[in-house]
Coordinates of C-alpha atoms in Angstrom, one line a residue:
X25 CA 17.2 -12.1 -0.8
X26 CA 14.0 -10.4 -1.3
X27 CA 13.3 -8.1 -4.6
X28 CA 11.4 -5.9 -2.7
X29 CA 11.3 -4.9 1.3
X30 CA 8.7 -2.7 2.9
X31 CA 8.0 -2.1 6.5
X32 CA 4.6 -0.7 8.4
X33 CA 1.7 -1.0 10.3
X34 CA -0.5 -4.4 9.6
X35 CA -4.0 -4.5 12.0
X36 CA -6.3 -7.2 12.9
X37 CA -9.5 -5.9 11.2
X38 CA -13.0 -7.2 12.1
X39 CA -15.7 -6.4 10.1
X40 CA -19.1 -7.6 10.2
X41 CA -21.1 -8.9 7.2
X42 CA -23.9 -7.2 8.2
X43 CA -24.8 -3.5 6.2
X44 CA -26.0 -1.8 9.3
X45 CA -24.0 0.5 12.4
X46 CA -21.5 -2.1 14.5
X47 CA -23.9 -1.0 17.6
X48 CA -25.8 -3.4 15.7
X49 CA -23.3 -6.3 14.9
X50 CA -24.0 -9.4 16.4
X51 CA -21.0 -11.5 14.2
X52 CA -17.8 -10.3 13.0
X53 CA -15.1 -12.2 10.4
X54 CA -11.5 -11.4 11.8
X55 CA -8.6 -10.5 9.2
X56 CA -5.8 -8.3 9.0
X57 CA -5.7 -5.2 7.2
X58 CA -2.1 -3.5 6.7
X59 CA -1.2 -1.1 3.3
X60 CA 2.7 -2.7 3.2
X61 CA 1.8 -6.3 3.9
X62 CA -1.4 -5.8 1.2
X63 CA 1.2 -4.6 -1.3
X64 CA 3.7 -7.4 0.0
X65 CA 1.2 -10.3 -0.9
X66 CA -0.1 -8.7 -4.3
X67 CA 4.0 -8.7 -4.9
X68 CA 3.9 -12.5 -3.7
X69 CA 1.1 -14.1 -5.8
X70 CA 2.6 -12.4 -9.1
X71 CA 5.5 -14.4 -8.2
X72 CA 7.9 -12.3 -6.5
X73 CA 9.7 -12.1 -3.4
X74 CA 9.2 -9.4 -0.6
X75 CA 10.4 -9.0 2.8
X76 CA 8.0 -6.9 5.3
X77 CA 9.4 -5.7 8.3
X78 CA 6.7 -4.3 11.0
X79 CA 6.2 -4.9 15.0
X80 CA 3.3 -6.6 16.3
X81 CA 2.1 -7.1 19.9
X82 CA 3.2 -10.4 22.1
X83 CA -0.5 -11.4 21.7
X84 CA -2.8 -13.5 19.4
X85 CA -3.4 -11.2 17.2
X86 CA 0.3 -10.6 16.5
X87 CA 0.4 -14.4 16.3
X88 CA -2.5 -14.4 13.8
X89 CA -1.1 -11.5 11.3
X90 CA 2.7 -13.0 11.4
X91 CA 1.1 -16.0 10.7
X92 CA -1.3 -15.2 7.8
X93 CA 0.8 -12.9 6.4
X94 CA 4.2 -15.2 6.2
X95 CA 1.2 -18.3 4.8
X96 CA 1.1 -15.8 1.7
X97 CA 4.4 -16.1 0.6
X98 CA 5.7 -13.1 2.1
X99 CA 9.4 -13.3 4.3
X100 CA 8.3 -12.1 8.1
X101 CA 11.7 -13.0 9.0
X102 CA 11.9 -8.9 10.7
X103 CA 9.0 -8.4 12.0
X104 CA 9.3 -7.8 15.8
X105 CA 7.4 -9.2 18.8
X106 CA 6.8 -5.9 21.5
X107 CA 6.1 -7.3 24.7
X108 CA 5.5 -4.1 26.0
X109 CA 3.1 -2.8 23.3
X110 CA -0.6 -4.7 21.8
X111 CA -1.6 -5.3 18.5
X112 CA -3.5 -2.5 16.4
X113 CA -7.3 -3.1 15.5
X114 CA -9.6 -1.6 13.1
X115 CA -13.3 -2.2 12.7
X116 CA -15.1 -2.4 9.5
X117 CA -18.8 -1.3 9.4
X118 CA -20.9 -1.5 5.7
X119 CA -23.5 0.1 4.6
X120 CA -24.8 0.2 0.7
X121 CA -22.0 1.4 -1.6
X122 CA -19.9 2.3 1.6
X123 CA -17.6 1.2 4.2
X124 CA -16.5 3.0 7.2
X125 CA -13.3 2.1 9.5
X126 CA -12.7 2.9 12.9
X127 CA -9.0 2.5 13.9
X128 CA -7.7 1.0 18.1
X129 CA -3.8 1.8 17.1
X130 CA -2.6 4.6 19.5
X131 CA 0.4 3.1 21.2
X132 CA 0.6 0.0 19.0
X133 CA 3.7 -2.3 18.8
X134 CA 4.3 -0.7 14.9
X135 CA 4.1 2.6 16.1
X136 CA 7.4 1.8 18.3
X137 CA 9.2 0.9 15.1
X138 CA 12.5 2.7 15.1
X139 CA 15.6 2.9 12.5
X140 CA 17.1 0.3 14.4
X141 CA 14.6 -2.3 13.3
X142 CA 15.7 -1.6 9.8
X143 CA 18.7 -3.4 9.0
X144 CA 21.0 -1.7 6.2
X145 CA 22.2 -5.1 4.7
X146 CA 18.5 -6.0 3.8
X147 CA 17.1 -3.1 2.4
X148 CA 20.5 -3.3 0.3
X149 CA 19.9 -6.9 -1.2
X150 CA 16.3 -5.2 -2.9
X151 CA 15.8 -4.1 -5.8
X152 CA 13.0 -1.9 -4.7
X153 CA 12.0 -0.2 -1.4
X154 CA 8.1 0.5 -0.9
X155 CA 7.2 3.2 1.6
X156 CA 3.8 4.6 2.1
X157 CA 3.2 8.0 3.3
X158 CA 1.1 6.2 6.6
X159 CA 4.6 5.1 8.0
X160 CA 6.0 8.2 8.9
X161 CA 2.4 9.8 10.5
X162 CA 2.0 7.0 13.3
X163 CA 5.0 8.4 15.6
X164 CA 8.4 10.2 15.6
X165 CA 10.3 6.7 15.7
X166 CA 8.2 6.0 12.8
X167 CA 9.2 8.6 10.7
X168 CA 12.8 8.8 11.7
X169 CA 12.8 4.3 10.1
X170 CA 11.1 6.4 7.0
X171 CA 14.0 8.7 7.1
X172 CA 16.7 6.0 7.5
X173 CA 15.3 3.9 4.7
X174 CA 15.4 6.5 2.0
X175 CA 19.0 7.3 2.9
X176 CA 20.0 3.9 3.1
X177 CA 18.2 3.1 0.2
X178 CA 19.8 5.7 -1.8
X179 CA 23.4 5.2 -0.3
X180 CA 23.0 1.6 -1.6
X181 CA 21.6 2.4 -4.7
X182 CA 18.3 0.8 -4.2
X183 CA 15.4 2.7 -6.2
X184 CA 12.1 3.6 -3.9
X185 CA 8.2 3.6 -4.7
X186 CA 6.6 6.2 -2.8
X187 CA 2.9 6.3 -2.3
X188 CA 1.4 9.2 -0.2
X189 CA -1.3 7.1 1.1
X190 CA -2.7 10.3 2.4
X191 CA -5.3 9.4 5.6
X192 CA -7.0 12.7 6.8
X193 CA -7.5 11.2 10.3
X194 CA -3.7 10.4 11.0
X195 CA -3.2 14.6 10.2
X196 CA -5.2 15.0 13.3
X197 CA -4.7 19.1 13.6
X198 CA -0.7 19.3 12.0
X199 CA 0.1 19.7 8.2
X200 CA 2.3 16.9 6.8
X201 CA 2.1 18.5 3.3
X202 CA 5.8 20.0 3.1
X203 CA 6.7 16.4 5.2
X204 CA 4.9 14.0 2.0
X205 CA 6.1 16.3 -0.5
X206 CA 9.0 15.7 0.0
X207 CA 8.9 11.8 0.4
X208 CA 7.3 12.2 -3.6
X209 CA 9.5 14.5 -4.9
X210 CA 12.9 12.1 -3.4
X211 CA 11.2 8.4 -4.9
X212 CA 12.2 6.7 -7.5
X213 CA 8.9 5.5 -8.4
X214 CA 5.5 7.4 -7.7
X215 CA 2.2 5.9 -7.4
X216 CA -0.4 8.5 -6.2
X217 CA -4.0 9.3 -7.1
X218 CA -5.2 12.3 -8.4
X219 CA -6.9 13.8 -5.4
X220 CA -3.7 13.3 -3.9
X221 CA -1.4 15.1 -5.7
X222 CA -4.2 17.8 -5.7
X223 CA -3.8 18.2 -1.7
X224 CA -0.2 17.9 -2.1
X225 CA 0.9 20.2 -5.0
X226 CA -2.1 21.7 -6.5
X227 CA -2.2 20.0 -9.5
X228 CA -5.5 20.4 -11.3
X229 CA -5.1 16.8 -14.0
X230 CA -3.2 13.4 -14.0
X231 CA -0.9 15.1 -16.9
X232 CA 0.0 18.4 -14.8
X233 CA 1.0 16.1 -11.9
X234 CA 2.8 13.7 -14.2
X235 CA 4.8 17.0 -15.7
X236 CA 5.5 17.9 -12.1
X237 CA 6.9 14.9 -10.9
X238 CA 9.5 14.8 -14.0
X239 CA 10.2 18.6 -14.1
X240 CA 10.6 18.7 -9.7
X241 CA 11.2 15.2 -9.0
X242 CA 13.8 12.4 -9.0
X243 CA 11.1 10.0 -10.8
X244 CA 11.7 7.6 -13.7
X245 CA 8.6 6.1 -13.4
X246 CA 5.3 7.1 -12.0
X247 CA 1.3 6.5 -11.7
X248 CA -1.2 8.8 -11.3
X249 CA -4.3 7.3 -10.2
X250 CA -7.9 8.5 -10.6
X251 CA -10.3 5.6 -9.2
X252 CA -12.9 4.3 -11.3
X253 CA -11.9 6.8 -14.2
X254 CA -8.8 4.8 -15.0
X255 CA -5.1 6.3 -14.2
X256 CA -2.1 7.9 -16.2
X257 CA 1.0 5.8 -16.2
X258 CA 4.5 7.8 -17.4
X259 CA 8.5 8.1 -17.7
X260 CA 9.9 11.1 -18.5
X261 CA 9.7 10.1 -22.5
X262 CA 6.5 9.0 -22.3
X263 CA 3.1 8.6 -21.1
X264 CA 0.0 6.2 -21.5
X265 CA -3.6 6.6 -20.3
X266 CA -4.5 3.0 -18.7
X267 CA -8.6 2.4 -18.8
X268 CA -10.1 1.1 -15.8
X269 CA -10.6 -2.9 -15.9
X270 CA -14.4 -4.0 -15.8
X271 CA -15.3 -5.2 -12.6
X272 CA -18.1 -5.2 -9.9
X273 CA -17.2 -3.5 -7.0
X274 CA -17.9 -4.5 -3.7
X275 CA -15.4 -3.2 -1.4
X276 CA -12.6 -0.6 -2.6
X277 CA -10.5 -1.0 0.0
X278 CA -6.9 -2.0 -0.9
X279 CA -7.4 -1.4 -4.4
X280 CA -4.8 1.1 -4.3
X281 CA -1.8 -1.2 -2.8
X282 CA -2.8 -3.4 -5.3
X283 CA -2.3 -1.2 -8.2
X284 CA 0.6 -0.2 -6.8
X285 CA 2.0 -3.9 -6.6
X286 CA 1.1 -5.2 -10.0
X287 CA 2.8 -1.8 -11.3
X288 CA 5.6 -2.4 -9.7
X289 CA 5.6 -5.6 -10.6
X290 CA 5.4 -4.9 -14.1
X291 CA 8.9 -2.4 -13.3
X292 CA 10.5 -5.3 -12.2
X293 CA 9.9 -7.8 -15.3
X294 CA 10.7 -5.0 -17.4
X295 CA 7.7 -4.9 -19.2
X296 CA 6.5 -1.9 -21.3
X297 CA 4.8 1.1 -19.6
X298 CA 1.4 0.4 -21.1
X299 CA 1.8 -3.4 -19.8
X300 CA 3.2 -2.2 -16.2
X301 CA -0.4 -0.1 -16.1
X302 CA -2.5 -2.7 -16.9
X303 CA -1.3 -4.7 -14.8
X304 CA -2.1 -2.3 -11.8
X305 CA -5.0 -1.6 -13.1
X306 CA -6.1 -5.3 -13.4
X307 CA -5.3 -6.0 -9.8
X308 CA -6.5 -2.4 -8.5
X309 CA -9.8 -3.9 -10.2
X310 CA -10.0 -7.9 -9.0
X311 CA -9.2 -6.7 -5.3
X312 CA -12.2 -4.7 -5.3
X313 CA -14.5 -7.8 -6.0
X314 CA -14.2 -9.5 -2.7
X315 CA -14.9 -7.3 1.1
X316 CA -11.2 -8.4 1.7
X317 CA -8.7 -6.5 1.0
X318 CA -6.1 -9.0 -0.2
X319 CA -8.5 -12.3 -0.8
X320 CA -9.0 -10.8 -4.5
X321 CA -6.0 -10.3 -5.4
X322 CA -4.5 -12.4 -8.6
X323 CA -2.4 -14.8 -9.4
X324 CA 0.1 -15.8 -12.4
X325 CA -2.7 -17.7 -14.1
X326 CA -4.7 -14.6 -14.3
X327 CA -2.4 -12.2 -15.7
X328 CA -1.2 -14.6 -18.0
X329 CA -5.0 -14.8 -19.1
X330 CA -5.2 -10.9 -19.1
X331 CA -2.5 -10.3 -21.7
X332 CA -4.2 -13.2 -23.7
X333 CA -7.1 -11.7 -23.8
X334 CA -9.4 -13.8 -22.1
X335 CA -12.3 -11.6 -20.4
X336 CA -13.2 -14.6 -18.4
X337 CA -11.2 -13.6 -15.8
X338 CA -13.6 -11.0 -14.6
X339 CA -16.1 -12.4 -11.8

């Protein structure tokens, strides 16, 4: 039994460690790149158990994500091998303080996930069901699994954590506003930045979107998350500004999913809001030191030496 299940797309990403245009590249590192499997592992290495359900393409790359992924700690047991369908890619390309992506995913294995993949008795034995708002923008199978799993979920009594995990490029020419709305507004937990829950609902600060959440919302707890400037973690009693960690950014790519796991994971251990925002805020932070976008990513040990104080910690 898993305390958490998720489900989603998970890439092989190549990225070269050179700062100039890929026309250029002459050597690129292979990884994987995925916003469920990210949060997944984050989840793992604090020391709790997640199951990530996904497809990936009868092909070396699927081998090589199942593979890294499950090395992790994280259960792979459901993720599905489509003969009939490759493996997603992504390319990386750095520059000086910035990092472009270009996505190969149209007709990928995980974009033929469907509500059958989803099995009722699994997401039933979590405590917590994680859903980005990626998921349901990849294919009409995709969102109908999105659809199941929040009525299963909710049938069963297992609480959700939403992110909107908004990506401009997946809109293409629709409007998924009115569609992510109402993902946020149905969660059980809500991690979102500030930009947004701008696009989504208008609102201007992390304390108006925090008020809408509780006022419109099912939400008992929820982030709102505003980069580099630090985040506002709240219940509907309560609510706690959490300062950004010091750290020296490389790369901020899956930061985010990391936030959102050590947040989470805080939920789970039942520790006190302030503690559940530092934690996210500490991972958010240690992810962004590394060009990976899980290699950074912290352990136990150094959470344990976060709430002791020790600044050592910080590379």
């Amino acid at each position: 039994m898993s305390e958490i299940f998720t489900f989603g797309e998970t890439m092989v990403s190549f990225a070269s460690p050179d700062l100039f245009p890929l026309r250029y590249a002459k050597d690129f590192r292979m990884s994987f790149a995925g916003s469920e499997s990210n949060f997944s592992i984050g989840a793992a290495k604090l020391g709790h158990s997640a199951k990530w359900v996904s497809r990936v393409g009868d092909d070396e790359f699927g081998a090589f994500i199942r593979n890294a992924v499950r090395g992790e700690g994280v259960d792979v047991s459901g993720v599905i091998t489509d003969e009939s369908a490759p493996t997603g890619c992504m390319f990386k390309q750095r520059s000086v303080g910035e990092t472009k992506v270009f996505y190969y995913r149209k007709g990928s294995a995980a974009s033929f996930l469907s509500p059958e993949d989803m099995e009722d008795s699994e997401i039933g034995k979590a405590k917590f069901v994680y859903v980005t708002g990626i998921t349901p923008l990849l294919s009409e199978s995709c969102r109908a699994s999105v659809d199941h799993v929040f009525i299963s979920a909710h049938r069963q009594g297992v609480k959700i954590c939403f992110d909107p995990n908004i990506r401009m490029r997946l809109w293409k020419d629709g409007d998924y506003t009115k569609l992510l709305q109402d993902y946020v507004l149905r969660a059980d937990v809500v991690v979102a930045g500030l930009d947004e829950m701008r696009l989504l609902f208008g609102d201007s600060t992390e304390k108006e979107a925090m008020d809408h959440l509780f006022s419109r919302g099912n939400a008992s707890y929820a982030a709102i998350k505003d980069g580099a400037k630090g985040a506002l973690a709240g219940t509907p009693g309560e609510q706690v500004f959490i300062a950004p960690c010091p750290c020296k950014c490389i790369e901020p790519i899956g930061a985010g999913d990391a936030f959102n796991a050590g947040f989470l994971c805080g939920i789970l251990e039942e520790r006190s809001l302030e503690e559940c925002g530092r934690m996210g805020a500490f991972c958010g932070a240690s992810v962004t030191q590394t060009p990976g976008d899980i290699e950074g990513f912290p352990d136990r040990k150094e959470l344990a030496a976060l709430f002791a104080g020790n600044q050592d910690i910080y590379r």
